[in-house]
PDB file of C-alpha atoms in Angstrom:
ATOM      1  CA  GLN I   1     126.461  94.786  93.779  1.00  0.00           C
ATOM      2  CA  VAL I   2     122.816  93.827  93.326  1.00  0.00           C
ATOM      3  CA  GLN I   3     121.864  90.295  92.324  1.00  0.00           C
ATOM      4  CA  LEU I   4     118.473  89.165  91.016  1.00  0.00           C
ATOM      5  CA  VAL I   5     117.321  85.538  90.933  1.00  0.00           C
ATOM      6  CA  GLU I   6     114.120  84.530  89.140  1.00  0.00           C
ATOM      7  CA  SER I   7     112.161  81.361  89.787  1.00  0.00           C
ATOM      8  CA  GLY I   8     108.761  79.847  89.074  1.00  0.00           C
ATOM      9  CA  GLY I   9     108.948  79.261  85.347  1.00  0.00           C
ATOM     10  CA  GLY I  10     107.898  76.016  83.764  1.00  0.00           C
ATOM     11  CA  LEU I  11     105.530  74.266  81.397  1.00  0.00           C
ATOM     12  CA  VAL I  12     101.797  74.905  81.631  1.00  0.00           C
ATOM     13  CA  GLN I  13      98.766  74.308  79.435  1.00  0.00           C
ATOM     14  CA  ALA I  14      96.868  77.171  77.856  1.00  0.00           C
ATOM     15  CA  GLY I  15      94.458  78.679  80.348  1.00  0.00           C
ATOM     16  CA  GLY I  16      96.648  77.764  83.294  1.00  0.00           C
ATOM     17  CA  SER I  17      98.542  79.931  85.753  1.00  0.00           C
ATOM     18  CA  LEU I  18     102.091  80.486  86.965  1.00  0.00           C
ATOM     19  CA  ARG I  19     103.641  82.794  89.532  1.00  0.00           C
ATOM     20  CA  LEU I  20     107.147  84.080  88.907  1.00  0.00           C
ATOM     21  CA  SER I  21     109.326  85.316  91.756  1.00  0.00           C
ATOM     22  CA  CYS I  22     112.328  87.641  91.718  1.00  0.00           C
ATOM     23  CA  LYS I  23     114.460  87.764  94.840  1.00  0.00           C
ATOM     24  CA  TYR I  24     116.964  90.593  94.997  1.00  0.00           C
ATOM     25  CA  SER I  25     119.949  91.030  97.281  1.00  0.00           C
ATOM     26  CA  GLY I  26     122.919  93.316  97.704  1.00  0.00           C
ATOM     27  CA  SER I  27     123.516  96.942  98.523  1.00  0.00           C
ATOM     28  CA  ILE I  28     121.490  99.723  96.926  1.00  0.00           C
ATOM     29  CA  PHE I  29     120.355 103.102  98.186  1.00  0.00           C
ATOM     30  CA  SER I  30     116.798 102.901  96.903  1.00  0.00           C
ATOM     31  CA  ILE I  31     114.638 101.202  94.292  1.00  0.00           C
ATOM     32  CA  ASN I  32     112.872 103.340  91.720  1.00  0.00           C
ATOM     33  CA  ALA I  33     110.973 100.516  90.046  1.00  0.00           C
ATOM     34  CA  MET I  34     110.980  96.832  89.283  1.00  0.00           C
ATOM     35  CA  GLY I  35     109.715  95.138  86.187  1.00  0.00           C
ATOM     36  CA  TRP I  36     109.289  91.984  84.194  1.00  0.00           C
ATOM     37  CA  TYR I  37     110.396  91.672  80.583  1.00  0.00           C
ATOM     38  CA  ARG I  38     110.187  88.753  78.187  1.00  0.00           C
ATOM     39  CA  GLN I  39     111.911  87.624  75.030  1.00  0.00           C
ATOM     40  CA  ALA I  40     110.591  85.020  72.616  1.00  0.00           C
ATOM     41  CA  PRO I  41     112.849  83.316  70.049  1.00  0.00           C
ATOM     42  CA  GLY I  42     113.618  85.647  67.155  1.00  0.00           C
ATOM     43  CA  LYS I  43     111.953  88.630  68.804  1.00  0.00           C
ATOM     44  CA  GLN I  44     113.060  91.712  70.713  1.00  0.00           C
ATOM     45  CA  ARG I  45     112.869  91.818  74.479  1.00  0.00           C
ATOM     46  CA  GLU I  46     109.645  93.546  75.490  1.00  0.00           C
ATOM     47  CA  LEU I  47     108.274  95.071  78.646  1.00  0.00           C
ATOM     48  CA  VAL I  48     105.564  93.039  80.361  1.00  0.00           C
ATOM     49  CA  ALA I  49     104.859  94.934  83.575  1.00  0.00           C
ATOM     50  CA  THR I  50     106.443  97.457  85.937  1.00  0.00           C
ATOM     51  CA  ILE I  51     105.833  98.570  89.497  1.00  0.00           C
ATOM     52  CA  THR I  52     107.243 101.681  91.153  1.00  0.00           C
ATOM     53  CA  SER I  53     108.323 102.164  94.744  1.00  0.00           C
ATOM     54  CA  GLY I  54     104.873 103.632  95.339  1.00  0.00           C
ATOM     55  CA  LYS I  55     103.276 100.489  93.866  1.00  0.00           C
ATOM     56  CA  SER I  56     102.001 102.210  90.759  1.00  0.00           C
ATOM     57  CA  THR I  57     101.753  99.583  87.999  1.00  0.00           C
ATOM     58  CA  ASN I  58     101.875  99.501  84.223  1.00  0.00           C
ATOM     59  CA  TYR I  59     101.183  96.596  81.854  1.00  0.00           C
ATOM     60  CA  ALA I  60     101.653  95.746  78.238  1.00  0.00           C
ATOM     61  CA  ASP I  61      98.351  95.664  76.374  1.00  0.00           C
ATOM     62  CA  SER I  62      98.856  91.987  75.562  1.00  0.00           C
ATOM     63  CA  VAL I  63      98.843  90.957  79.241  1.00  0.00           C
ATOM     64  CA  LYS I  64      96.586  93.550  80.826  1.00  0.00           C
ATOM     65  CA  GLY I  65      93.783  91.888  82.754  1.00  0.00           C
ATOM     66  CA  ARG I  66      95.620  88.563  82.920  1.00  0.00           C
ATOM     67  CA  PHE I  67      98.928  89.367  84.676  1.00  0.00           C
ATOM     68  CA  THR I  68      99.524  91.090  88.009  1.00  0.00           C
ATOM     69  CA  ILE I  69     102.850  92.474  89.223  1.00  0.00           C
ATOM     70  CA  SER I  70     103.466  92.979  92.938  1.00  0.00           C
ATOM     71  CA  ARG I  71     106.244  93.529  95.469  1.00  0.00           C
ATOM     72  CA  ASP I  72     106.912  92.405  99.017  1.00  0.00           C
ATOM     73  CA  ASN I  73     109.533  94.798 100.355  1.00  0.00           C
ATOM     74  CA  ALA I  74     109.993  92.837 103.577  1.00  0.00           C
ATOM     75  CA  LYS I  75     111.011  89.786 101.542  1.00  0.00           C
ATOM     76  CA  ASN I  76     113.015  91.702  98.916  1.00  0.00           C
ATOM     77  CA  THR I  77     110.909  89.994  96.276  1.00  0.00           C
ATOM     78  CA  ALA I  78     108.856  90.944  93.236  1.00  0.00           C
ATOM     79  CA  TYR I  79     106.207  88.690  91.726  1.00  0.00           C
ATOM     80  CA  LEU I  80     104.401  88.232  88.448  1.00  0.00           C
ATOM     81  CA  GLN I  81     101.119  86.356  88.717  1.00  0.00           C
ATOM     82  CA  MET I  82     100.181  85.056  85.271  1.00  0.00           C
ATOM     83  CA  ASN I  83      96.646  83.801  84.692  1.00  0.00           C
ATOM     84  CA  SER I  84      94.809  82.654  81.566  1.00  0.00           C
ATOM     85  CA  LEU I  85      98.108  81.892  79.893  1.00  0.00           C
ATOM     86  CA  LYS I  86      98.274  81.687  76.112  1.00  0.00           C
ATOM     87  CA  PRO I  87     100.809  79.988  73.823  1.00  0.00           C
ATOM     88  CA  GLU I  88     101.988  83.427  72.694  1.00  0.00           C
ATOM     89  CA  ASP I  89     103.122  84.089  76.281  1.00  0.00           C
ATOM     90  CA  THR I  90     105.913  81.551  75.764  1.00  0.00           C
ATOM     91  CA  ALA I  91     109.240  83.313  76.336  1.00  0.00           C
ATOM     92  CA  ILE I  92     112.140  83.748  78.682  1.00  0.00           C
ATOM     93  CA  TYR I  93     111.037  86.128  81.421  1.00  0.00           C
ATOM     94  CA  TYR I  94     113.572  88.504  82.969  1.00  0.00           C
ATOM     95  CA  CYS I  95     113.363  90.483  86.185  1.00  0.00           C
ATOM     96  CA  ASN I  96     114.614  94.073  86.170  1.00  0.00           C
ATOM     97  CA  LEU I  97     115.493  96.411  89.012  1.00  0.00           C
ATOM     98  CA  ASN I  98     116.051 100.126  88.435  1.00  0.00           C
ATOM     99  CA  GLY I  99     117.791 101.534  91.471  1.00  0.00           C
ATOM    100  CA  ARG I 100     119.508 104.650  92.686  1.00  0.00           C
ATOM    101  CA  ILE I 101     123.180 104.095  93.482  1.00  0.00           C
ATOM    102  CA  THR I 102     123.956 107.738  94.300  1.00  0.00           C
ATOM    103  CA  TRP I 103     121.820 110.808  94.808  1.00  0.00           C
ATOM    104  CA  SER I 104     122.220 111.662  91.118  1.00  0.00           C
ATOM    105  CA  SER I 105     122.605 108.347  89.296  1.00  0.00           C
ATOM    106  CA  THR I 106     120.632 105.177  88.644  1.00  0.00           C
ATOM    107  CA  ARG I 107     121.414 101.753  87.238  1.00  0.00           C
ATOM    108  CA  ASP I 108     119.507  98.789  85.831  1.00  0.00           C
ATOM    109  CA  TYR I 109     120.096  95.249  87.085  1.00  0.00           C
ATOM    110  CA  TRP I 110     118.886  92.068  85.400  1.00  0.00           C
ATOM    111  CA  GLY I 111     118.235  88.496  86.446  1.00  0.00           C
ATOM    112  CA  GLN I 112     119.299  85.431  84.492  1.00  0.00           C
ATOM    113  CA  GLY I 113     115.806  84.715  83.174  1.00  0.00           C
ATOM    114  CA  THR I 114     113.322  81.896  83.655  1.00  0.00           C
ATOM    115  CA  GLN I 115     111.640  79.938  80.864  1.00  0.00           C
ATOM    116  CA  VAL I 116     107.853  79.968  80.558  1.00  0.00           C
ATOM    117  CA  THR I 117     106.323  77.572  78.033  1.00  0.00           C
ATOM    118  CA  VAL I 118     102.579  77.475  77.360  1.00  0.00           C
ATOM    119  CA  SER I 119     101.226  74.561  75.346  1.00  0.00           C
ATOM    120  CA  SER I 120      97.931  74.478  73.466  1.00  0.00           C
TER     121      SER I 120
END
């Protein structure tokens, strides 16, 4: 089974920066994509950013230009660099891995989440 562990969350003032890390381990045939999602209190979980195995990226409009997603395959780690943070970025951030478990099937794996709080 695949396990994801997020780290790097915390409290930061508006305009500051944080870098989230997602270390994955376990057995999987291949990774299709990894992503970061977030969920604020009383709101639906939303996509923040994704990166494919070919390092093609996609961002939510609300974070585009401020956040950068990346991967280090040698370290089995994905990152989310968050700059110019705003109070509305406050949420629990979750790491996602979409992987191929057989030649014809895929599965999503999720981390436990890490809290990001941005104060004004």
